[in-house]
Amino acid sequence: MDLRFSAEDETFRAQVREWLAEHLVGEFASLGDAGGPGREHEGFDVRRAWERLLGEHGWIGLGWPASAGGRGATLMQQVVFHEEYAQARAPHRVNHIGENLLAPTLLACGSEEQRSRFLPPIRSGDELWCQGYSEPDAGSDLAKVKTRAVRDGDDWVVTGQKVWTSLAHVADWCFVLARTDPSASKHAGLSYLLLPMNQPGIEIRPIVQITGTSEFNEVFFDGARTAAENVVGEPGDGWKVAMATLGFERGVATLAQQIGFARELDHVMELARRTGAIEDPIIADRLTQSWIELKVMRYTALRMLAEETPGAEASISKLLWAPWHQRLGELAMAVRGEGALDLTGGELDELQRLYLFTRSDTIYGGSNEIQRDIIARRMLGLPRG
Ligand SMILES: Cc1cc2nc3c(=O)[nH]c(=O)nc-3n(C[C@H](O)[C@H](O)[C@H](O)COP(=O)(O)OP(=O)(O)OC[C@H]3O[C@@H](n4cnc5c(N)ncnc54)[C@H](O)[C@@H]3O)c2cc1C
């Protein structure tokens, strides 16, 4: 298996680099790599303007087919784009959920009308999305969703509650998993609805995180409406469509995420050198081990992409990176030593935020226990425990 980039990929890399050098200037450049998990509050308006600039120049929807307004970029070109983007320290994107979760779902399961209505404003950076799956009693066991959607003339009327809905407070639309047939068995009675967020039947309450910031929310639907045609797939197909979305959750962006990880590790390493903590053999050993494991993750991710087998293998990737990232947060605190978590200075600094936010890495996107369950059942064929 050849894990190297081709000459065409390298030409593409030069184009991306040149574009970023020309456009990532002024207020965009001064933001650095602001945003992202735990930092979504940073420079939001500027990041939104940056998103639109990316859209104008065709950098959103790179991998979508040309017929859907994309560039039809190969997998390796998408990897190249993400790598260069992260290397340039460009701001974190504001519409990851629209571009990387909803758009591929519409390409795979949506109607032609849905694609032509919803893809262009994602590509131009004009409409932001959030994901309405989890509920107070439906997280890992998602099929227990209780939010109801009932047909009323040409509309669906939605009532219920979602929780942990990332970025709902800035989203224009939400893809909602709702129960449309309460008489059907657990998985069969669900539908996947596209619902506008700016309407009277929706209340959004922010949840304050351990970091003191707030990027996810409780979302209450009380007679919220969406047009009858805004169901992806048929009514009752919701489970299948929702699982298709989850399959897109970890793709080529994994490699860009690792560039962010490498930067964080460099930061910890540099601090250890500066403070002398690196003289401690246990700290030196932990830093070395982190570096090795990051390399292993990179080659594993490249191999998985080259094999184009994102199925249950994505669970292996999550099980590698989430605990690794948590350990890095713990290592950062060990390097800082006594008083590392002294928060009396007001705002958290980068490493404190890293330590606190990484507590959630093993929960979101499917908890580690659930990933192990997927591997046990789908890859090893073991019986349900
Ligand atoms: C930062 C963050 C952002 C999020 N963003 C979104 C979002 O935008 N949209 C959205 O819909 N959701 C979002 N979530 C929710 C996330 O998907 C859920 O938290 C996750 O699926 C776990 O569900 P739960 O919190 O209900 O925990 P539970 O399902 O109640 O699990 C509690 C514990 O029990 C364990 N457990 C549960 N079932 C089993 C089992 N069968 N075997 C072994 N152990 C088990 C779990 O691993 C976990 O440790 C987000 C969560 C976080 C932390």
PDB file of C-alpha atoms and ligand atoms in Angstrom, residues 131-134 139-140 163-166 216 357 360 363-365 367 369-370, ligand 1:
ATOM      1  CA  GLN A 131     -27.313  17.933  15.176  1.00  0.00           C
ATOM      2  CA  GLY A 132     -30.426  17.071  17.201  1.00  0.00           C
ATOM      3  CA  TYR A 133     -29.957  13.443  18.226  1.00  0.00           C
ATOM      4  CA  SER A 134     -29.299  13.108  21.979  1.00  0.00           C
ATOM      5  CA  GLY A 139     -27.703   9.049  24.346  1.00  0.00           C
ATOM      6  CA  SER A 140     -25.821   5.814  23.828  1.00  0.00           C
ATOM      7  CA  VAL A 163     -29.735  17.923  24.876  1.00  0.00           C
ATOM      8  CA  TRP A 164     -26.005  18.550  24.337  1.00  0.00           C
ATOM      9  CA  THR A 165     -26.875  20.143  20.979  1.00  0.00           C
ATOM     10  CA  SER A 166     -23.579  21.729  19.938  1.00  0.00           C
ATOM     11  CA  PHE A 216     -23.780  23.095  23.644  1.00  0.00           C
ATOM     12  CA  PHE A 357     -12.253  19.925  27.671  1.00  0.00           C
ATOM     13  CA  SER A 360     -15.454  15.011  27.087  1.00  0.00           C
ATOM     14  CA  ILE A 363     -18.045  10.749  25.544  1.00  0.00           C
ATOM     15  CA  TYR A 364     -19.039  12.660  22.418  1.00  0.00           C
ATOM     16  CA  GLY A 365     -19.263  11.048  19.003  1.00  0.00           C
ATOM     17  CA  SER A 367     -18.517   6.944  24.152  1.00  0.00           C
ATOM     18  CA  GLU A 369     -17.664   1.839  25.837  1.00  0.00           C
ATOM     19  CA  ILE A 370     -19.978   2.092  22.837  1.00  0.00           C
TER      20      ILE A 370
HETATM   21  C1  LIG B   1     -18.834  18.004  23.932  1.00  0.00           C
HETATM   22  C2  LIG B   1     -20.069  17.245  23.515  1.00  0.00           C
HETATM   23  C3  LIG B   1     -20.769  17.641  22.377  1.00  0.00           C
HETATM   24  C4  LIG B   1     -21.927  16.959  21.993  1.00  0.00           C
HETATM   25  N1  LIG B   1     -22.623  17.402  20.884  1.00  0.00           N
HETATM   26  C5  LIG B   1     -23.771  16.768  20.527  1.00  0.00           C
HETATM   27  C6  LIG B   1     -24.563  17.255  19.423  1.00  0.00           C
HETATM   28  O1  LIG B   1     -24.223  18.257  18.778  1.00  0.00           O
HETATM   29  N2  LIG B   1     -25.722  16.631  19.137  1.00  0.00           N
HETATM   30  C7  LIG B   1     -26.141  15.524  19.828  1.00  0.00           C
HETATM   31  O2  LIG B   1     -27.193  14.979  19.480  1.00  0.00           O
HETATM   32  N3  LIG B   1     -25.435  15.032  20.882  1.00  0.00           N
HETATM   33  C8  LIG B   1     -24.260  15.640  21.242  1.00  0.00           C
HETATM   34  N4  LIG B   1     -23.527  15.170  22.328  1.00  0.00           N
HETATM   35  C9  LIG B   1     -24.060  14.053  23.097  1.00  0.00           C
HETATM   36  C10 LIG B   1     -23.289  12.754  22.964  1.00  0.00           C
HETATM   37  O3  LIG B   1     -23.538  12.153  21.728  1.00  0.00           O
HETATM   38  C11 LIG B   1     -23.719  11.864  24.141  1.00  0.00           C
HETATM   39  O4  LIG B   1     -23.238  12.477  25.320  1.00  0.00           O
HETATM   40  C12 LIG B   1     -23.172  10.460  24.035  1.00  0.00           C
HETATM   41  O5  LIG B   1     -23.776   9.775  22.970  1.00  0.00           O
HETATM   42  C13 LIG B   1     -23.410   9.659  25.347  1.00  0.00           C
HETATM   43  O6  LIG B   1     -24.752   9.709  25.709  1.00  0.00           O
HETATM   44  P1  LIG B   1     -25.195  10.175  27.186  1.00  0.00           P
HETATM   45  O7  LIG B   1     -24.489  11.452  27.505  1.00  0.00           O
HETATM   46  O8  LIG B   1     -26.671  10.155  27.237  1.00  0.00           O
HETATM   47  O9  LIG B   1     -24.601   9.073  28.157  1.00  0.00           O
HETATM   48  P2  LIG B   1     -25.232   7.645  28.469  1.00  0.00           P
HETATM   49  O10 LIG B   1     -25.657   6.995  27.213  1.00  0.00           O
HETATM   50  O11 LIG B   1     -26.240   7.800  29.557  1.00  0.00           O
HETATM   51  O12 LIG B   1     -23.973   6.887  29.028  1.00  0.00           O
HETATM   52  C14 LIG B   1     -23.474   7.076  30.350  1.00  0.00           C
HETATM   53  C15 LIG B   1     -22.286   6.144  30.559  1.00  0.00           C
HETATM   54  O13 LIG B   1     -22.737   4.776  30.425  1.00  0.00           O
HETATM   55  C16 LIG B   1     -21.994   4.091  29.439  1.00  0.00           C
HETATM   56  N5  LIG B   1     -22.848   3.177  28.668  1.00  0.00           N
HETATM   57  C17 LIG B   1     -24.054   3.466  28.125  1.00  0.00           C
HETATM   58  N6  LIG B   1     -24.535   2.383  27.468  1.00  0.00           N
HETATM   59  C18 LIG B   1     -23.618   1.392  27.612  1.00  0.00           C
HETATM   60  C19 LIG B   1     -23.540   0.044  27.165  1.00  0.00           C
HETATM   61  N7  LIG B   1     -24.497  -0.501  26.418  1.00  0.00           N
HETATM   62  N8  LIG B   1     -22.429  -0.681  27.484  1.00  0.00           N
HETATM   63  C20 LIG B   1     -21.426  -0.118  28.234  1.00  0.00           C
HETATM   64  N9  LIG B   1     -21.465   1.154  28.702  1.00  0.00           N
HETATM   65  C21 LIG B   1     -22.523   1.904  28.386  1.00  0.00           C
HETATM   66  C22 LIG B   1     -21.457   5.185  28.517  1.00  0.00           C
HETATM   67  O14 LIG B   1     -20.274   4.780  27.855  1.00  0.00           O
HETATM   68  C23 LIG B   1     -21.197   6.323  29.495  1.00  0.00           C
HETATM   69  O15 LIG B   1     -19.954   6.150  30.106  1.00  0.00           O
HETATM   70  C24 LIG B   1     -22.371  15.839  22.740  1.00  0.00           C
HETATM   71  C25 LIG B   1     -21.658  15.444  23.885  1.00  0.00           C
HETATM   72  C26 LIG B   1     -20.534  16.130  24.280  1.00  0.00           C
HETATM   73  C27 LIG B   1     -19.803  15.680  25.518  1.00  0.00           C
END
